[in-house]
Coordinates of N, CA and C in Angstrom, one line a residue:
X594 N 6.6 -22.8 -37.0 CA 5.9 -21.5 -36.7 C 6.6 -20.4 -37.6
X595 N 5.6 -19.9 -38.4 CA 6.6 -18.8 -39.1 C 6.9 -17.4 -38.7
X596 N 7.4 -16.6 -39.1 CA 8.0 -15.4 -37.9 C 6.9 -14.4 -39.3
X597 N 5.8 -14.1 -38.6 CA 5.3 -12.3 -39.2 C 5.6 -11.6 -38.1
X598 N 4.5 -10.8 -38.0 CA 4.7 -9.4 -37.7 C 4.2 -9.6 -35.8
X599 N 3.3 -10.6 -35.9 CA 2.9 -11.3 -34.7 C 3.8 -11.8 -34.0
X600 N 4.4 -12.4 -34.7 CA 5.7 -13.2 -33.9 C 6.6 -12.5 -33.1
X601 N 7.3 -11.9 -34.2 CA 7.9 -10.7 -33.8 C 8.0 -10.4 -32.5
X602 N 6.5 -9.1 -32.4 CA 6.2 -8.7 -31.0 C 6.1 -9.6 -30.3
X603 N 5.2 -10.9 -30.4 CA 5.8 -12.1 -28.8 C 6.9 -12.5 -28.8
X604 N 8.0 -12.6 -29.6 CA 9.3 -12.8 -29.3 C 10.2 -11.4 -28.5
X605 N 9.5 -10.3 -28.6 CA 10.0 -9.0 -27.6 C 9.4 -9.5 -26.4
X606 N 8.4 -9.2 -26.4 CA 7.6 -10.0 -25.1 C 8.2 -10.9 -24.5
X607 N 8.7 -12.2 -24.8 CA 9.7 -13.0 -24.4 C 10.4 -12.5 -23.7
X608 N 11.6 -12.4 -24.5 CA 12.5 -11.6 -23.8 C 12.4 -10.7 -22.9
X609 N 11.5 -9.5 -22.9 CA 11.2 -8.9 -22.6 C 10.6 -8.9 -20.9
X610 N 10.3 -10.6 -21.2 CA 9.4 -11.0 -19.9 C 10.5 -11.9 -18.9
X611 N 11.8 -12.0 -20.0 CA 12.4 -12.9 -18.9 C 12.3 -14.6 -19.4
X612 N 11.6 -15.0 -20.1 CA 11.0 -16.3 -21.0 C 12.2 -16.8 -20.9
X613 N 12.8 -16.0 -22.4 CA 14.2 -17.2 -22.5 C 15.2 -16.9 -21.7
X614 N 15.0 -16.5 -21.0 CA 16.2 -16.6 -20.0 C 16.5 -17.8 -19.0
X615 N 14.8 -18.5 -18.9 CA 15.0 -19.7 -18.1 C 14.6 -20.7 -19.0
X616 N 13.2 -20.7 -20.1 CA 13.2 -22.0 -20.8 C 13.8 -21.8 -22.6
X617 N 14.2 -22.9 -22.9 CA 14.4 -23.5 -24.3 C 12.8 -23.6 -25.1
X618 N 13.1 -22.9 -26.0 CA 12.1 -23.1 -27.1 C 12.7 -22.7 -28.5
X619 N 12.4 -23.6 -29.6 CA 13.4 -23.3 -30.4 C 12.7 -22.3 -31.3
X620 N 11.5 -22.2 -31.2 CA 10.8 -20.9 -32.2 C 10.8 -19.5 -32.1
X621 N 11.3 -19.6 -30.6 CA 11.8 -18.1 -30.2 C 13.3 -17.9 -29.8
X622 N 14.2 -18.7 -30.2 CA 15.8 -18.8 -30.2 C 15.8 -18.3 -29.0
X623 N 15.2 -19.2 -27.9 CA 15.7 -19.3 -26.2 C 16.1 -20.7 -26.0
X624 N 17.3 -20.5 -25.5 CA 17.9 -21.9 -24.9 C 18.5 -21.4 -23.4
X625 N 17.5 -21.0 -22.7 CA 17.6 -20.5 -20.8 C 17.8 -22.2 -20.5
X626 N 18.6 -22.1 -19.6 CA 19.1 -23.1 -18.8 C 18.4 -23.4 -17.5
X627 N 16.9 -23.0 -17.1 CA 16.7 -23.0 -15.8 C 15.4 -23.8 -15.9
X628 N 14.6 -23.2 -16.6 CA 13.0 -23.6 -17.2 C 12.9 -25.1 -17.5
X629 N 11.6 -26.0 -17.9 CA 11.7 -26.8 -19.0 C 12.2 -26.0 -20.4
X630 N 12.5 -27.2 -20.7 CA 12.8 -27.5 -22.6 C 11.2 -27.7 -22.4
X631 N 10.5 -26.8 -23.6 CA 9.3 -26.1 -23.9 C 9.0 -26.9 -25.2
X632 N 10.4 -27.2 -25.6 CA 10.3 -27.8 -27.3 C 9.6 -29.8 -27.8
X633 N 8.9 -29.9 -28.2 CA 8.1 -31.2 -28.3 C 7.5 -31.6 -27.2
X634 N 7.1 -30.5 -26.2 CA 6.1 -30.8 -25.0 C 4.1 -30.8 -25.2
X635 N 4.1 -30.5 -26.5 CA 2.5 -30.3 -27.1 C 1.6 -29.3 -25.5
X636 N 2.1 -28.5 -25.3 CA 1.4 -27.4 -24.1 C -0.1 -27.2 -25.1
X637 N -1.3 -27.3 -24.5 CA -2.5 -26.6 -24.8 C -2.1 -25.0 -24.0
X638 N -3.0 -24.1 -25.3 CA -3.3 -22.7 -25.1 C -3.5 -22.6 -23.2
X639 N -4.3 -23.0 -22.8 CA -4.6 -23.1 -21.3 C -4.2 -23.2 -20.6
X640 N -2.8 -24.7 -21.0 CA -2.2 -24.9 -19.8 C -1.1 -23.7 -19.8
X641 N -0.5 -23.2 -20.7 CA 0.8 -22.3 -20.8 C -0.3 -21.2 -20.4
X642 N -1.3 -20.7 -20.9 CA -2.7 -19.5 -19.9 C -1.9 -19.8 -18.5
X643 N -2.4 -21.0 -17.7 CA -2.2 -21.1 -16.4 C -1.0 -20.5 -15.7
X644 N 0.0 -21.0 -16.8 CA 1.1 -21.2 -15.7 C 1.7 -19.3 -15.9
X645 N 1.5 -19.2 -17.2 CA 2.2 -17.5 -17.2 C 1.5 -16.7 -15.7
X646 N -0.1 -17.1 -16.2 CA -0.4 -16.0 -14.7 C -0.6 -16.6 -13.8
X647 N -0.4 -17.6 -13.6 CA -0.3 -18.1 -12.0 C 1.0 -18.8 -11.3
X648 N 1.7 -18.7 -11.8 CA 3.5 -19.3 -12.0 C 3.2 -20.6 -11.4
X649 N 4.3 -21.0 -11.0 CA 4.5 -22.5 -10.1 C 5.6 -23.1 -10.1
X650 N 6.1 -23.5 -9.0 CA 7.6 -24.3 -9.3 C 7.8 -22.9 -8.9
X651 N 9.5 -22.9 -9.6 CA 10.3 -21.5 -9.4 C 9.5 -20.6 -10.5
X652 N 8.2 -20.4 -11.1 CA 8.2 -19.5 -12.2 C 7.4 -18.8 -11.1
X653 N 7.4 -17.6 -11.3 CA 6.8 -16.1 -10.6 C 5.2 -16.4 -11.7
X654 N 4.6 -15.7 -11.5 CA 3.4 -15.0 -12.0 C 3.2 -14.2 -12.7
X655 N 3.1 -13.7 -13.8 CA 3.4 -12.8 -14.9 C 1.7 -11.8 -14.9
X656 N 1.1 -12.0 -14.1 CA -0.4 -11.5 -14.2 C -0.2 -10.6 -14.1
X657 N -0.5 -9.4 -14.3 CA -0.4 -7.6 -13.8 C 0.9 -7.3 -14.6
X658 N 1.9 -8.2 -14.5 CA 3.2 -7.8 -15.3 C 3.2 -7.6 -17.1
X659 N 2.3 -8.9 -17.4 CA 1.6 -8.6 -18.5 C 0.4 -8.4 -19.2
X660 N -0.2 -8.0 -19.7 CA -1.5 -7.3 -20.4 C -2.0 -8.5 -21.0
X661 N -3.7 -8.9 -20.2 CA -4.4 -10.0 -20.7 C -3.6 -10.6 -22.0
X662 N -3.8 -9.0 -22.8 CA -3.4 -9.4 -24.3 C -2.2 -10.3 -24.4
X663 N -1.2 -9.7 -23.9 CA -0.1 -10.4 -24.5 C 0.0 -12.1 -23.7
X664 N -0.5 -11.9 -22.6 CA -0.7 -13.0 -22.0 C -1.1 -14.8 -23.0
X665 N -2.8 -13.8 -23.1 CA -3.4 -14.7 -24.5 C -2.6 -15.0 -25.7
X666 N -1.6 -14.3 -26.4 CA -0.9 -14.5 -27.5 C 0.2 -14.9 -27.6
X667 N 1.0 -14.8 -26.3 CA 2.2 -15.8 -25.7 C 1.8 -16.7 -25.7
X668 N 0.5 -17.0 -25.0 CA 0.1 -18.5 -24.9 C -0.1 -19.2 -26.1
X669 N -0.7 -18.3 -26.8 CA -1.1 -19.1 -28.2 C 0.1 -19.6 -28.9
X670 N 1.2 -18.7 -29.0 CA 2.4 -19.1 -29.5 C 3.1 -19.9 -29.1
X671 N 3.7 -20.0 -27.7 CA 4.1 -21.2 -27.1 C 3.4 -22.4 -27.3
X672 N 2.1 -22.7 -26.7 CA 1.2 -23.7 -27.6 C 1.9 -24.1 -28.9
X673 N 1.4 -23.6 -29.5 CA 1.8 -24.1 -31.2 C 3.3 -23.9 -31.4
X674 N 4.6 -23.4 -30.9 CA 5.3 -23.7 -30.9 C 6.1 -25.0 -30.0
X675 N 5.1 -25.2 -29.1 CA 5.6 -26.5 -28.3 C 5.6 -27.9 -28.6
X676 N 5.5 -27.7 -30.1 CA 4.4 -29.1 -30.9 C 5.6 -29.6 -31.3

């Protein structure tokens, strides 16, 4: 995954959201200790959709906390960086 201008901002978002604080993904230099390891799990757009706004397990719900938008473009990113 290469880092533009897109990236960027979901990698603030991340953070921002709390992401890597619990999972590993190596496209966004989080290694959280609590999450899955995110990295060579192949997540479809949908399923990472689901779980941001509907949490499960220990993950909270991210719906209202984050804006459709960034919701849909985290997802996209995670997706494709889960590969």
């Amino acid at each position: 995954v290469e880092l533009d201008g897109m990236c960027l901002l979901l990698l603030t978002t991340v953070v921002d959201a709390g992401c890597a604080g619990c999972h590993t993904l190596a496209a966004a230099d989080a290694s959280g200790p609590v999450g899955p390891v995110l990295d060579g799990q192949d997540l479809s757009k949908s399923e990472v959709e689901s779980q941001i706004r509907n949490g499960g397990g220990t993950m909270p719900s991210f719906d209202g906390r984050l804006s459709d938008k960034e919701i849909e473009e985290l997802s996209a990113f995670v997706s494709s960086a889960s590969r």
